[in-house]
Amino acid sequence: MARSEMKFVEAHAHPRMNYARSLTKPELPDEILDLLARYLQLSSAMMPRQSISDIHSSTLWHPDLHLDNVFVDPKSKRITHIIDWQSSAALQFLYQCGIPPMFKHKGSVSADMTTWPKRPANYDSLEKDEKENIDNLIASERLHKYYLAITHNRNPRHWAALQLQDSVRTQPTRIVSGVWEDGDVFFLQQALIRIINKQKDLYPESSPCPASFDEQEMALYSHEEENRSYIGDVLTLLRSNWGLHPDGSIESSRFDEMQIKLIEMKEAFVGGADNEEDRILAEKLWPYQDRVE
């Protein structure tokens, strides 16, 4: 994947602005090519020892199994069609297996399979919309845990792979395909830094570490991390208080209400800047921008 992504960047990528890092200096294709080269250097540290051979074999995996992509016969209750295979790939199973989006809970899920989410003690005293939100969250977490229980009982290979998955190992592989197009350059660097920091634990036989980042690269990374962290706090606030997903999706019935709230939040976010440069930065970094497709 990394080599094909390098060919894509070499052929099609152009300098672009990354306002989380600089208001004036563009992000260059050569920078992502350097990251992809380091990804290849670190690839040996991303694969665990061959303890369970079957999790290493190549497997076709559909990464976007949500309800709009799965067709079910209403009478037989059997799956008849699965669509949107364009992002699918046959890769080592450990790298790409996971919980399909149609079952995955968006919040944290307890690893204790003997306990299930329950309503809070003050549930009966809450408003109707608060009860609905709690019920939806509980139903979502229960569905996630039910999927894990079924996987444990009926698909031991998938269960074994899930137990051995380490986000430090697998995150770079999840990011690297389409990294330039998806704007994930920062997150690929973040993932590679995590690999380097844990390299001795992940792959003790390969010493010294084959890749590194110099002080200037780490300073730029830290500066961007600070800006992204600030935006992350805004996204967390919007999600926890108003249920707005980071991708901007919201129920159609709440669109007008959310649009008004976003305008108010943006005015407060930009208006709180200390100076003109910070105001411009806040304007550029606001997570929900109107874009021309």
Coordinates of C-alpha atoms in Angstrom, one line a residue:
M1 CA 0.0 0.0 0.0
A2 CA 2.8 2.4 0.9
R3 CA 4.5 2.0 -2.4
S4 CA 1.4 2.6 -4.4
E5 CA 0.6 5.7 -2.3
M6 CA 4.1 7.0 -3.0
K7 CA 3.5 6.6 -6.7
F8 CA 0.2 8.5 -6.4
V9 CA 1.8 11.3 -4.5
E10 CA 4.7 11.6 -7.0
A11 CA 2.2 11.8 -9.9
H12 CA -0.7 13.9 -8.5
A13 CA 0.1 15.7 -5.2
H14 CA 0.7 19.4 -5.1
P15 CA 1.7 21.7 -2.2
R16 CA -1.3 22.6 0.0
M17 CA -2.0 24.6 3.1
N18 CA -2.1 22.9 6.4
Y19 CA -3.4 25.7 8.7
A20 CA -2.9 23.6 11.9
R21 CA 0.8 24.0 11.2
S22 CA 1.3 27.3 9.3
L23 CA -0.7 30.1 7.9
T24 CA 1.9 30.8 5.3
K25 CA 4.1 27.8 4.5
P26 CA 2.4 25.0 2.5
E27 CA 2.6 21.3 3.2
L28 CA 4.8 19.6 0.5
P29 CA 4.4 16.3 -1.2
D30 CA 8.1 15.5 -0.3
E31 CA 7.1 15.5 3.4
I32 CA 4.6 12.7 3.0
L33 CA 7.0 10.8 0.8
D34 CA 9.6 10.9 3.6
L35 CA 6.9 9.6 6.0
L36 CA 6.0 6.8 3.7
A37 CA 9.6 5.8 3.4
R38 CA 9.9 5.6 7.2
Y39 CA 6.7 3.6 7.3
L40 CA 8.4 1.0 5.1
Q41 CA 11.4 1.1 7.4
L42 CA 9.2 0.4 10.4
S43 CA 7.0 -2.2 8.8
S44 CA 8.8 -5.1 10.6
A45 CA 7.9 -3.6 14.0
M46 CA 4.2 -3.6 13.1
M47 CA 3.7 -7.4 12.9
P48 CA 3.6 -9.5 16.0
R49 CA 5.4 -12.8 16.2
Q50 CA 3.7 -15.7 14.4
S51 CA 1.9 -17.0 17.5
I52 CA -1.4 -17.8 15.7
S53 CA -0.5 -18.2 12.0
D54 CA -4.1 -17.8 10.7
I55 CA -4.3 -14.2 11.7
H56 CA -1.4 -13.3 9.4
S57 CA -3.0 -14.8 6.2
S58 CA -4.4 -12.5 3.5
T59 CA -8.1 -12.0 3.9
L60 CA -10.7 -10.0 2.0
W61 CA -12.3 -7.4 4.3
H62 CA -15.1 -5.0 3.7
P63 CA -14.3 -1.8 5.7
D64 CA -17.7 -0.1 5.4
L65 CA -20.4 -2.5 6.4
H66 CA -23.2 -0.1 7.5
L67 CA -26.9 -0.6 7.0
D68 CA -27.1 1.2 3.7
N69 CA -24.6 -1.2 2.2
V70 CA -26.2 -4.5 3.3
F71 CA -29.4 -5.7 1.7
V72 CA -31.6 -8.2 3.6
D73 CA -34.6 -10.2 2.3
P74 CA -37.5 -9.2 4.6
K75 CA -39.0 -12.6 4.5
S76 CA -36.0 -14.9 4.9
K77 CA -34.0 -12.4 7.0
R78 CA -31.0 -13.5 5.0
I79 CA -28.4 -11.1 3.4
T80 CA -28.9 -10.9 -0.3
H81 CA -26.4 -8.3 -1.5
I82 CA -23.5 -6.3 -0.1
I83 CA -22.4 -3.2 -2.1
D84 CA -19.7 -0.5 -2.0
W85 CA -16.6 -2.8 -2.2
Q86 CA -14.3 -0.1 -3.6
S87 CA -12.3 0.4 -0.4
S88 CA -12.0 -3.4 0.3
A89 CA -8.6 -5.1 0.2
A90 CA -7.1 -8.5 0.7
L91 CA -4.5 -7.9 3.5
Q92 CA -3.1 -9.6 6.5
F93 CA -6.1 -10.2 8.7
L94 CA -4.7 -8.7 11.9
Y95 CA -4.1 -5.4 10.2
Q96 CA -7.7 -4.8 9.0
C97 CA -10.2 -6.8 11.0
G98 CA -12.4 -4.9 13.5
I99 CA -15.9 -4.2 14.5
P100 CA -18.1 -3.3 11.4
P101 CA -19.5 0.3 11.5
M102 CA -23.1 -1.1 11.7
F103 CA -22.3 -2.7 15.1
K104 CA -19.6 -0.4 16.4
H105 CA -20.5 1.8 19.4
K106 CA -19.1 5.3 19.1
G107 CA -18.2 5.6 22.8
S108 CA -16.1 3.5 25.1
V109 CA -17.1 -0.2 25.6
S110 CA -16.3 -2.1 28.7
A111 CA -14.0 -5.1 28.1
D112 CA -15.9 -7.1 30.7
M113 CA -18.3 -9.3 28.8
T114 CA -20.2 -10.3 31.9
T115 CA -21.5 -6.7 32.4
W116 CA -23.9 -4.8 30.2
P117 CA -24.8 -1.1 30.2
K118 CA -27.8 0.0 32.4
R119 CA -29.9 3.0 32.8
P120 CA -28.7 5.5 35.5
A121 CA -30.5 5.6 38.8
N122 CA -32.1 9.0 38.0
Y123 CA -33.5 7.9 34.6
D124 CA -37.2 8.3 35.6
S125 CA -36.7 11.9 36.5
L126 CA -35.0 12.9 33.2
E127 CA -36.6 14.8 30.3
K128 CA -37.9 12.8 27.3
D129 CA -35.0 13.8 25.0
E130 CA -32.4 12.9 27.7
K131 CA -34.1 9.4 28.1
E132 CA -34.0 8.9 24.4
N133 CA -30.3 9.8 24.2
I134 CA -29.5 7.4 27.0
D135 CA -31.6 4.6 25.5
N136 CA -29.9 5.0 22.1
L137 CA -26.4 4.9 23.7
I138 CA -27.3 1.8 25.7
A139 CA -28.7 0.1 22.7
S140 CA -25.6 0.9 20.7
E141 CA -23.2 -0.4 23.3
R142 CA -25.3 -3.6 23.8
L143 CA -25.2 -4.2 20.0
H144 CA -21.4 -3.8 20.0
K145 CA -21.0 -6.2 22.9
Y146 CA -23.5 -8.7 21.4
Y147 CA -21.4 -8.7 18.2
L148 CA -18.3 -9.4 20.3
A149 CA -20.1 -12.3 22.1
I150 CA -21.2 -13.8 18.8
T151 CA -17.7 -13.4 17.3
H152 CA -16.2 -15.1 20.4
N153 CA -18.5 -18.1 20.1
R154 CA -18.7 -18.5 16.3
N155 CA -15.6 -17.0 14.7
P156 CA -12.5 -17.9 16.8
R157 CA -10.1 -16.6 14.2
H158 CA -11.6 -13.2 14.2
W159 CA -11.8 -13.2 18.0
A160 CA -8.1 -14.2 18.3
A161 CA -7.1 -11.4 15.9
L162 CA -9.1 -8.8 17.9
Q163 CA -7.4 -9.9 21.1
L164 CA -3.9 -9.5 19.5
Q165 CA -4.7 -6.2 17.8
D166 CA -2.6 -3.3 19.1
S167 CA -3.6 0.1 17.8
V168 CA 0.1 1.1 17.9
R169 CA 0.8 -1.7 15.4
T170 CA -2.3 -1.4 13.2
Q171 CA -3.0 2.3 13.1
P172 CA -0.3 3.2 10.5
T173 CA -1.6 0.6 8.1
R174 CA -5.2 1.9 8.5
I175 CA -4.0 5.4 7.7
V176 CA -1.4 4.9 4.9
S177 CA -3.9 4.1 2.1
G178 CA -5.1 7.4 0.8
V179 CA -3.1 9.4 3.4
W180 CA -2.5 12.4 1.2
E181 CA -6.1 12.5 -0.2
D182 CA -7.6 12.1 3.2
G183 CA -5.5 14.8 4.8
D184 CA -4.1 12.3 7.4
V185 CA -0.4 13.3 7.1
F186 CA -0.3 14.5 10.8
F187 CA -1.9 11.3 12.0
L188 CA 0.5 9.1 10.1
Q189 CA 3.4 10.9 11.6
Q190 CA 1.8 10.5 15.0
A191 CA 1.3 6.8 14.4
L192 CA 4.9 6.4 13.4
I193 CA 6.2 8.2 16.4
R194 CA 4.2 5.8 18.6
I195 CA 5.8 2.9 16.7
I196 CA 9.3 4.3 17.3
N197 CA 8.6 5.0 21.0
K198 CA 7.4 1.4 21.5
Q199 CA 9.8 -0.3 19.0
K200 CA 11.7 -2.3 21.6
D201 CA 8.5 -3.8 23.0
L202 CA 7.0 -4.4 19.6
Y203 CA 10.0 -5.9 17.9
P204 CA 12.9 -6.5 20.3
E205 CA 15.0 -8.2 17.6
S206 CA 15.4 -5.1 15.4
S207 CA 17.8 -2.8 17.3
P208 CA 18.6 0.1 16.8
C209 CA 15.3 1.5 15.5
P210 CA 15.5 1.9 11.7
A211 CA 13.7 5.3 11.6
S212 CA 13.5 8.5 13.6
F213 CA 12.4 12.1 13.6
D214 CA 14.8 15.0 14.2
E215 CA 14.3 18.0 16.5
Q216 CA 12.9 20.3 13.8
E217 CA 10.4 17.7 12.7
M218 CA 9.3 17.1 16.3
A219 CA 9.0 20.8 16.9
L220 CA 6.7 21.2 13.9
Y221 CA 4.7 18.2 15.0
S222 CA 4.3 19.5 18.6
H223 CA 3.1 22.9 17.2
E224 CA 0.5 21.2 15.0
E225 CA -0.5 18.8 17.8
E226 CA -1.3 21.8 20.1
N227 CA -3.6 23.3 17.5
R228 CA -5.3 20.0 16.7
S229 CA -5.8 19.4 20.4
Y230 CA -7.6 22.7 20.7
I231 CA -9.9 21.7 17.8
G232 CA -10.4 18.3 19.4
D233 CA -11.7 20.0 22.5
V234 CA -14.2 21.9 20.4
L235 CA -15.3 18.7 18.7
T236 CA -15.7 16.9 22.0
L237 CA -17.8 19.7 23.4
L238 CA -20.1 19.6 20.3
R239 CA -20.4 15.9 20.5
S240 CA -21.0 15.6 24.2
N241 CA -23.4 18.5 24.5
W242 CA -25.3 18.3 21.2
G243 CA -24.5 14.9 19.8
L244 CA -22.8 16.3 16.7
H245 CA -20.5 13.7 15.1
P246 CA -17.0 14.8 14.1
D247 CA -17.9 14.3 10.4
G248 CA -20.8 16.8 10.8
S249 CA -23.6 14.2 10.5
I250 CA -26.8 14.9 12.4
E251 CA -30.4 13.8 12.3
S252 CA -32.3 15.7 9.7
S253 CA -34.8 16.8 12.3
R254 CA -32.1 18.6 14.2
F255 CA -30.3 20.3 11.2
D256 CA -31.7 23.8 11.7
E257 CA -31.2 23.8 15.4
M258 CA -27.6 22.6 15.0
Q259 CA -26.8 25.1 12.3
I260 CA -27.8 27.9 14.6
K261 CA -25.7 26.5 17.4
L262 CA -22.7 26.1 15.1
I263 CA -22.9 29.7 14.0
E264 CA -22.9 30.8 17.7
M265 CA -20.0 28.5 18.6
K266 CA -17.9 29.7 15.7
E267 CA -18.5 33.3 16.6
A268 CA -17.4 32.6 20.1
F269 CA -14.4 30.5 18.9
V270 CA -13.1 33.2 16.5
G271 CA -14.1 36.1 18.7
G272 CA -12.0 34.8 21.6
A273 CA -8.8 35.2 19.7
D274 CA -6.2 37.5 21.4
N275 CA -5.0 39.1 18.2
E276 CA -5.5 39.3 14.4
E277 CA -3.2 36.4 13.6
D278 CA -4.9 34.2 16.2
R279 CA -8.3 35.3 14.8
I280 CA -7.3 34.3 11.3
L281 CA -5.9 31.0 12.6
A282 CA -9.2 30.3 14.5
E283 CA -11.2 31.1 11.3
K284 CA -9.1 28.6 9.3
L285 CA -9.1 25.9 11.9
W286 CA -12.8 25.9 12.6
P287 CA -13.7 22.2 12.0
Y288 CA -17.0 22.7 10.0
Q289 CA -16.2 24.7 6.9
D290 CA -18.4 25.3 3.9
R291 CA -16.6 23.7 0.9
V292 CA -17.2 23.6 -2.8
E293 CA -17.3 20.0 -3.9

